[in-house]
Each structure stands twice: as structure tokens, then as C-alpha cells.
Coordinates of C-alpha atoms in Angstrom, one line a residue:
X91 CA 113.3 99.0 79.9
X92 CA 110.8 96.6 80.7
X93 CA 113.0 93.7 82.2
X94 CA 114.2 97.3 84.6
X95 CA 110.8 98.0 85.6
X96 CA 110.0 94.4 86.5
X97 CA 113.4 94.0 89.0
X98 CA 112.5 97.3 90.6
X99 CA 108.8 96.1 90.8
X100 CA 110.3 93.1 92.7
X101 CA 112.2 95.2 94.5
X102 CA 109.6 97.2 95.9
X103 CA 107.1 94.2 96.8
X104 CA 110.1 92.8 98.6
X105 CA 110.6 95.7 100.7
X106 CA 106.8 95.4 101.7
X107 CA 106.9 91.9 102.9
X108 CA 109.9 93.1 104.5
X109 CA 108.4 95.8 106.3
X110 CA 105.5 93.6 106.9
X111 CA 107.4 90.5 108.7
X112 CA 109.5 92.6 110.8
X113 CA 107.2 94.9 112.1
X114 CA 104.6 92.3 112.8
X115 CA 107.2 89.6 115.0
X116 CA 108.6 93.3 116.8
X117 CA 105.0 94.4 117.9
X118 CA 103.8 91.0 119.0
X119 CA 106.9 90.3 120.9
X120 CA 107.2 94.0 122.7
X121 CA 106.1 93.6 126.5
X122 CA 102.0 94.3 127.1
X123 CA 99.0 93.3 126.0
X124 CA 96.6 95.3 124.1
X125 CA 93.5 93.3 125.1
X126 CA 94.2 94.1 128.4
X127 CA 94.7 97.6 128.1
X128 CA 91.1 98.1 125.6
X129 CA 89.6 96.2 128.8
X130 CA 90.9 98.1 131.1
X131 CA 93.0 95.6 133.2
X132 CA 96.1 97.3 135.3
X133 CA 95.3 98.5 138.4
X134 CA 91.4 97.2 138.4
X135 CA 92.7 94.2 136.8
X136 CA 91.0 91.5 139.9
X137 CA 87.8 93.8 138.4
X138 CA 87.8 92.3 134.8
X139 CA 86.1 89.2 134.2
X140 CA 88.9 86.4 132.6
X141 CA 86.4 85.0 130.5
X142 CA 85.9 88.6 128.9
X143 CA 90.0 88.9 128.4
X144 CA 90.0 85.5 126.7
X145 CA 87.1 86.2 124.5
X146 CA 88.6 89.5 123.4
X147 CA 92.1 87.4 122.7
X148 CA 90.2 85.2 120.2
X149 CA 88.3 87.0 119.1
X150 CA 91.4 89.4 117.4
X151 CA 93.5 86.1 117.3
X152 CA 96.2 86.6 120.2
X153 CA 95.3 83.1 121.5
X154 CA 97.1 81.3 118.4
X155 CA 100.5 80.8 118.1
X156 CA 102.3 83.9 116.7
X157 CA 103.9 82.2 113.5
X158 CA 99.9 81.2 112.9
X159 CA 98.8 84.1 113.5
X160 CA 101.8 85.4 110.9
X161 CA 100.4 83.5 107.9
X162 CA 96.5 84.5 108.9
X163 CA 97.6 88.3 109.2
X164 CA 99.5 88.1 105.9
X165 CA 97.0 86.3 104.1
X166 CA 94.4 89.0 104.4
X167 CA 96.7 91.9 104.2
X168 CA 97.9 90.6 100.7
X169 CA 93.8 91.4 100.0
X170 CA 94.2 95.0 102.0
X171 CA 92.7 93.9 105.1
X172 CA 94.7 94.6 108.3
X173 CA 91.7 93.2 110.7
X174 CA 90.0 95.7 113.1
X175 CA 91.7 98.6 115.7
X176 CA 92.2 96.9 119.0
X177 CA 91.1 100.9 121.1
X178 CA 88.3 101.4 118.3
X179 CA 86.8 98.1 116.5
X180 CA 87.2 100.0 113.3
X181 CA 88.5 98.9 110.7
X182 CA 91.8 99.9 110.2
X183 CA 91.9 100.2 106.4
X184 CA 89.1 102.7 107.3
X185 CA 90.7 104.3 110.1
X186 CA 93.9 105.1 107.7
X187 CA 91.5 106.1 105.0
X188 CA 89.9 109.0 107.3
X189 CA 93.5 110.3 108.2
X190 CA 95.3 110.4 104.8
X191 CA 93.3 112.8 103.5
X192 CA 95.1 115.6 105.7
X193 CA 98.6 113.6 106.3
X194 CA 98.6 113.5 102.2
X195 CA 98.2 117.5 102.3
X196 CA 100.6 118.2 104.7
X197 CA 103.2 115.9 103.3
X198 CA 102.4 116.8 100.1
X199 CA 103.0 120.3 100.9
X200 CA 106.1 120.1 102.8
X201 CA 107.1 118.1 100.2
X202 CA 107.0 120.8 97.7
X203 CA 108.0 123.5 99.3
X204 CA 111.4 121.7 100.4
X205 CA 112.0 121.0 97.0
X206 CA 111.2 124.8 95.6
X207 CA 113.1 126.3 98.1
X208 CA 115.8 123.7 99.2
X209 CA 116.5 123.2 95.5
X210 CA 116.8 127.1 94.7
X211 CA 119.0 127.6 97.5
X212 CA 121.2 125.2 96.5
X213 CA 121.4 127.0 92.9
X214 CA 121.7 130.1 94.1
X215 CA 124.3 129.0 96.5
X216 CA 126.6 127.8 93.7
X217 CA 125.7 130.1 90.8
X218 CA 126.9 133.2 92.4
X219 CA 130.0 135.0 92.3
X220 CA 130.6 136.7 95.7
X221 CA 132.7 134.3 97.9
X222 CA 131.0 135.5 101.0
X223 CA 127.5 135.3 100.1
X224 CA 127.9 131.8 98.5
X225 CA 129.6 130.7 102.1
X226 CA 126.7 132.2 103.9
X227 CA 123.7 130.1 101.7
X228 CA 126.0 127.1 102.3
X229 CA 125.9 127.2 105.6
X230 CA 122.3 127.1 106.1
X231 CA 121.0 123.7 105.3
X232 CA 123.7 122.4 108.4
X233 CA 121.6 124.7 110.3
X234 CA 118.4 123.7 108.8
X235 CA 119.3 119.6 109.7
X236 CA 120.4 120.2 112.9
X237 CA 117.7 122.0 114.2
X238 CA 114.6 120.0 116.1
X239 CA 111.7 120.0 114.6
X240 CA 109.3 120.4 117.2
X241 CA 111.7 123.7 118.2
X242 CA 111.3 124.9 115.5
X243 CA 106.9 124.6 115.3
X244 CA 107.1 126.0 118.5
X245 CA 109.0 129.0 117.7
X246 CA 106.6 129.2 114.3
X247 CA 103.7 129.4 116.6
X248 CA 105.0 132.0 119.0
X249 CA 105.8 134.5 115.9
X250 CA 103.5 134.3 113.3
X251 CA 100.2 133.0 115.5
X252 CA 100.7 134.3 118.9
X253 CA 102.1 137.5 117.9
X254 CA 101.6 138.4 114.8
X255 CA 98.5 136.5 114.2
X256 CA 98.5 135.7 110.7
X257 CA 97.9 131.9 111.2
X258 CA 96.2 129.8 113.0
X259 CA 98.2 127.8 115.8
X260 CA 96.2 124.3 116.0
X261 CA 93.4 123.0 113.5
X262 CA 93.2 121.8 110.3
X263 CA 91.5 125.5 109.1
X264 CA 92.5 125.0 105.5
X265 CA 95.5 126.3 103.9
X266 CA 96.1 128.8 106.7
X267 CA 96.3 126.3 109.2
X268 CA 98.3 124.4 106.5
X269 CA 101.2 127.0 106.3
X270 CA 103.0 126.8 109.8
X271 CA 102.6 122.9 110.0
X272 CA 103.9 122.4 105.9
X273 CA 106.6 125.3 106.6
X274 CA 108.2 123.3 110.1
X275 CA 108.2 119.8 108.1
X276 CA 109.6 121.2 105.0
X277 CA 112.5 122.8 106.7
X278 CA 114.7 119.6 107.4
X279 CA 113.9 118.0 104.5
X280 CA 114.7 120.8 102.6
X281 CA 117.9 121.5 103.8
X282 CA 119.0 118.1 103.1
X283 CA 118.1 118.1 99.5
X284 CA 119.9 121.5 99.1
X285 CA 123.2 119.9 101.0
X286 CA 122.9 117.2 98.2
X287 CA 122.0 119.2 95.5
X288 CA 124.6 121.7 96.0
X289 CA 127.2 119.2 96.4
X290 CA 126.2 117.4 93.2
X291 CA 126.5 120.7 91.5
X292 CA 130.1 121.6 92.6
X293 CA 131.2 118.6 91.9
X294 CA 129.6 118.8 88.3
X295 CA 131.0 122.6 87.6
X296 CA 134.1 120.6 87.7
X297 CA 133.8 118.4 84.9
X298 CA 134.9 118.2 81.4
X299 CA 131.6 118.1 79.4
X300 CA 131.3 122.1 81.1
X301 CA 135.0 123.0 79.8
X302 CA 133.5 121.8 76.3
X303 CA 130.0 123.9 76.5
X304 CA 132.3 127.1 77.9
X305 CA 134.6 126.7 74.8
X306 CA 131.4 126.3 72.6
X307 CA 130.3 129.7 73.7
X308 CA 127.5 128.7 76.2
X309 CA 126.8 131.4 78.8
X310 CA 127.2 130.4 82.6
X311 CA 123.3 130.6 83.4
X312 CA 122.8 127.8 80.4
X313 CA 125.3 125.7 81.6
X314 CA 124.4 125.6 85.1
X315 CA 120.9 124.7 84.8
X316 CA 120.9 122.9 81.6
X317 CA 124.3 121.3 81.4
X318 CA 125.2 120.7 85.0
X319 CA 121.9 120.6 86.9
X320 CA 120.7 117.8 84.7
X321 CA 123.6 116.0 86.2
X322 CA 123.3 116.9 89.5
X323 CA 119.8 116.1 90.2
X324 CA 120.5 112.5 89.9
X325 CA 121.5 112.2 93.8
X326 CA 119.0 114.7 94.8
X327 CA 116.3 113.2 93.3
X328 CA 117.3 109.4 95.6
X329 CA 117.0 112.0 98.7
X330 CA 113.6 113.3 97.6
X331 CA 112.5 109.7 97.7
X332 CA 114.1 108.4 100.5
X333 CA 112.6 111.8 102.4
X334 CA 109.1 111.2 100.9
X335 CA 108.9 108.1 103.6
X336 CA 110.6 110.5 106.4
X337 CA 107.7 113.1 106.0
X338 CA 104.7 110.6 106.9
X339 CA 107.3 110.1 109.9
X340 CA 107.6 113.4 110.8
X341 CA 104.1 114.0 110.6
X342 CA 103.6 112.5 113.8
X343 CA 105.8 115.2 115.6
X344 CA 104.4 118.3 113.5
X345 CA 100.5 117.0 114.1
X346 CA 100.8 116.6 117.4
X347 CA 102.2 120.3 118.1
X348 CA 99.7 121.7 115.8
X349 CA 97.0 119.4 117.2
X350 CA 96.5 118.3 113.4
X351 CA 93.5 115.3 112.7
X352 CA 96.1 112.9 110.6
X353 CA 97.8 110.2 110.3
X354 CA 100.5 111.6 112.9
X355 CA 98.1 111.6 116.0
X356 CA 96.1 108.1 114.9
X357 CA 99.8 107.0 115.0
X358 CA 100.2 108.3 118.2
X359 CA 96.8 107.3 119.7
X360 CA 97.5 103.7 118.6
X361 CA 101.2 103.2 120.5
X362 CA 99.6 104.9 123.6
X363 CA 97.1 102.1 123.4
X364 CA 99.2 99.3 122.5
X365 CA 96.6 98.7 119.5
X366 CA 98.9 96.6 117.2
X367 CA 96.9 95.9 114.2
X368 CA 96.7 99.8 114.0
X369 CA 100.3 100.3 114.5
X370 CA 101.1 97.8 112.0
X371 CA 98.7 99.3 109.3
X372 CA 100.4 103.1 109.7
X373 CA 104.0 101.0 109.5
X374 CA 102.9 98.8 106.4
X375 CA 101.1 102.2 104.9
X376 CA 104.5 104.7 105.5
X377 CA 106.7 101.6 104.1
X378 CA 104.2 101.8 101.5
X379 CA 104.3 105.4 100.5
X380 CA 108.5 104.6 100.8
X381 CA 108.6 102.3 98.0
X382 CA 105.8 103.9 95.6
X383 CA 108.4 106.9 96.0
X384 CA 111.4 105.2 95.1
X385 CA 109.5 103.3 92.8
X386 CA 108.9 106.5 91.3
X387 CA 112.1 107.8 91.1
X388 CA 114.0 104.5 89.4
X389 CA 111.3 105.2 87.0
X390 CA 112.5 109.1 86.6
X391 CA 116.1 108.0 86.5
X392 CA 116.2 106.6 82.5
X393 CA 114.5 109.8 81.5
X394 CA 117.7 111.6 82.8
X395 CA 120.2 109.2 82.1
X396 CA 119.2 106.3 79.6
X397 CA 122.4 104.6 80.7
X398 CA 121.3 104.0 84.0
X399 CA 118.9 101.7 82.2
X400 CA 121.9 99.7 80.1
X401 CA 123.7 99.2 83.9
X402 CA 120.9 98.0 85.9
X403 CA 120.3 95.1 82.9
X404 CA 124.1 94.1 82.1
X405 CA 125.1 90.8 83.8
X406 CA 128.3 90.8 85.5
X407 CA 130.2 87.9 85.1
X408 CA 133.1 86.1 86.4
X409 CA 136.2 86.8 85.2

């Protein structure tokens, strides 16, 4: 167990560097300049004072080469510091640390409530008996996936705010204003977990180890949730954390129609002003929340499946 924790540990700090290095040569080499745009050059550019531009260029680095610039930038963010907002002069460890607070509760709650409900339909769907009704919950999480999600906080808003006015349509006005918001970013994520789960649970009805529990006398509700779900979850559970990365992602859509404080619109904010250090910070920080995720669930998977464990140690060798 512990030589499986180590590897997935390595794994995951990988994956950060990884996130780090690309996003950092991507940003720097995209077409604009962020100093520039903070001093207000474009149009009125003959209006800015050079001298100014170059101060402002070392003073955030952007006048060393980039691969120097690479090794400075990595250096301090191994310590947590990502340097200071390009549009703001804050901080951006700081600026993150004022916006998670809200990101975390919408996520958090999106989050759940795909799992709840995505993970109930999916039992539903494939515990019933009627042909027609299990064809009809089925065919929902297609619909669910397909559908935009800024359509569908639009059409939230028009319902239950505008008309029947039992929430709030923009703010953060606690968990009132956090119902429409959680409800529109749990809907595609939750229809992909119950497409998975459902799938999983088909395809584990079908096995031999559910013949033997049927012969043994075990009624249908015991073997689906104890026998076969058990099973099943294995593939849902790697969607749950791949999805947990998605949501800070789709944050940035649902904040912005709800005109949510978060993560979502600093994200926003910061590509609108070509800030790169904060861009970088919300890209290391989502990659972040990926791999703690994942992390989590490679820790989950021996308390399902001990083999797993066995597998992911066993050397293979040459034959």
C-alpha cells in the first residue's frame, strides 16, 4: 500500500509541473502584452511614457529571457508564490484566496447534488422492471450532456426567478442564491456520471458472481446495491474525479450568468486583461484541485477493490 501511494503521489506532483510548464511557455508566447494593456497603451499608446512601460516590464520580470524567467517563476511557486496580478498588484495567492471561498461552495454543491441525483437515476434506471420507463430514465443523461450550460441558467432564471420568484437571479445571497447556480452546474456533470454508472451496472447484472448470490437466495434490491453497485462504482467514481476539475471550469460560465463573486469571474477578469501571473495561478490552482481529486479517488479505489492495489505494484516483465 505504501509503495501505491508513493507512485500516485509522484504522479500527481508530475501532473502539476506539467500543468505548470505548459501553461506558463503558452501564456508568455500568446500575442499582447499585459504591461501595456495595465498602462493603458493601444490607441493612446504615443501618450505613455516608454520609460514607464520598461519599468513596469522589470519590475514583473518581462524584460528577461523567458526560459529565465521559467526557472525564477517556478522557483517561487514551488514555495506558493505566484508574484503579484498584473490589472491589480495584488497578490495573487491572495486574490485566489478571496474567491475560493464561493467557487468551493458552488463546486462543492454541484458536486453533490450530481452525484445524489445522477447516481440515483442511474439505479433507478436499471433496477426497474417496466421496459418503458427504464428506456425513458436512460435517455435523459444524453439530454442532460448535450445541453449548454449557459442555456440552461438562462432558462433557470426565467422560471424559477423571473416568474416564479423563488430565487434570486444574480448574487451570492446565500443558499438561495446558491440553488439556481449549483442546480445549472450539476446538471452535465450529473448526467455523465449516471451514463457511466448505469452502464457499469448493466454490464455488472450480467455477471457470474450475481447468478451465484440469486441461487444463494439474495433478493434483487440486495444484489443490486450491495453485490453489483459495489462493482459498478469503480468507473463512476474516475468520472467523479476527472469532473471535480471540470466544475472549477464551468464555474466560469455559471458565475458569469449569475453574476457570482468567484473564481469564475477573477478568471474572466484576468484573460480580459491579459494579466498572466493571474491566469497562471487560476490554471495551476484548477490543475490543482484535478489532481488532489484523483489523488483521492486512487486512494478510494483499494477500499473497493484491494486487488487494484496487488496490480498497480506487480512488475511486468519480459517474456
Amino acid at each position: 500500500m505504501r509503495r501505491y501511494v508513493i507512485k500516485r503521489l509522484a504522479q500527481a506532483l508530475g501532473v502539476l509541473w506539467a500543468a505548470y510548464t505548459v501553461s506558463f511557455f503558452v501564456l508568455n508566447y500568446l500575442p499582447g502584452d499585459p504591461v501595456s494593456a495595465m498602462a493603458g497603451a493601444g490607441a493612446d499608446s504615443g501618450q505613455i511614457d516608454p520609460a514607464q512601460i520598461a519599468a513596469l516590464r522589470h519590475e514583473y520580470g518581462f524584460d528577461k529571457p523567458v526560459l529565465v524567467q521559467y526557472a525564477d517563476h517556478l522557483g517561487k511557486a514551488v514555495r506558493g508564490d505566484f508574484g503579484n496580478a498584473v490589472s491589480t498588484g495584488r497578490p495573487v495567492t491572495s486574490t485566489l484566496a478571496d474567491a475560493l471561498p464561493q467557487t468551493l461552495q458552488l463546486t462543492g454543491a454541484a458536486l453533490l447534488l450530481a452525484v445524489v441525483f445522477g447516481g440515483g437515476l442511474a439505479v433507478l434506471a436499471t433496477y426497474t422492471t417496466q421496459r418503458w420507463l427504464r428506456q425513458l430514465l436512460l435517455s435523459l443523461p444524453p439530454l442532460g450532456v448535450s445541453v449548454p450550460t449557459f442555456w440552461v441558467g438562462l432558462v433557470l432564471v426565467e422560471l424559477f426567478s423571473f416568474r416564479a420568484r423563488w430565487f434570486p437571479a444574480f448574487g451570492n445571497d446565500g443558499l438561495p442564491g446558491l440553488v439556481l447556480p449549483a442546480v445549472t452546474l450539476a446538471i452535465p456533470t450529473g448526467a455523465l456520471v449516471s451514463q457511466v454508472l448505469a452502464k457499469s451496472l448493466l454490464t455488472a447484472l450480467d455477471q457470474a458472481y450475481v447468478e451465484t448470490a440469486r441461487a444463494k437466495g439474495a433478493g434483487r434490491l440486495r444484489i443490486h446495491l450491495r453485490h453489483a453497485l459495489r462493482n459498478a462504482s469503480l468507473p463512476a467514481l474516475t468520472i467523479v474525479g476527472l469532473l471535480a476539475g471540470q466544475l472549477i471550469a464551468g464555474s466560469v460560465v455559471v458565475e458569469t450568468v449569475f453574476s457570482r463573486d468567484g473564481l469564475g469571474r477573477v478568471t474572466a477578469a484576468a484573460v480580459t486583461a491579459q494579466d498572466i501571473p493571474l491566469v497562471q495561478g487560476v490554471v495551476v490552482f484548477g490543475a490543482l484541485i484535478f489532481v488532489a481529486a484523483n489523488l483521492l479517488v486512487d486512494l478510494v479505489y483499494p477500499l473497493l477493490d484491494p486487488r487494484i492495489v496487488v496490480t498497480s505494484n506487480r512488475k511486468v516483465r519480459p517474456a
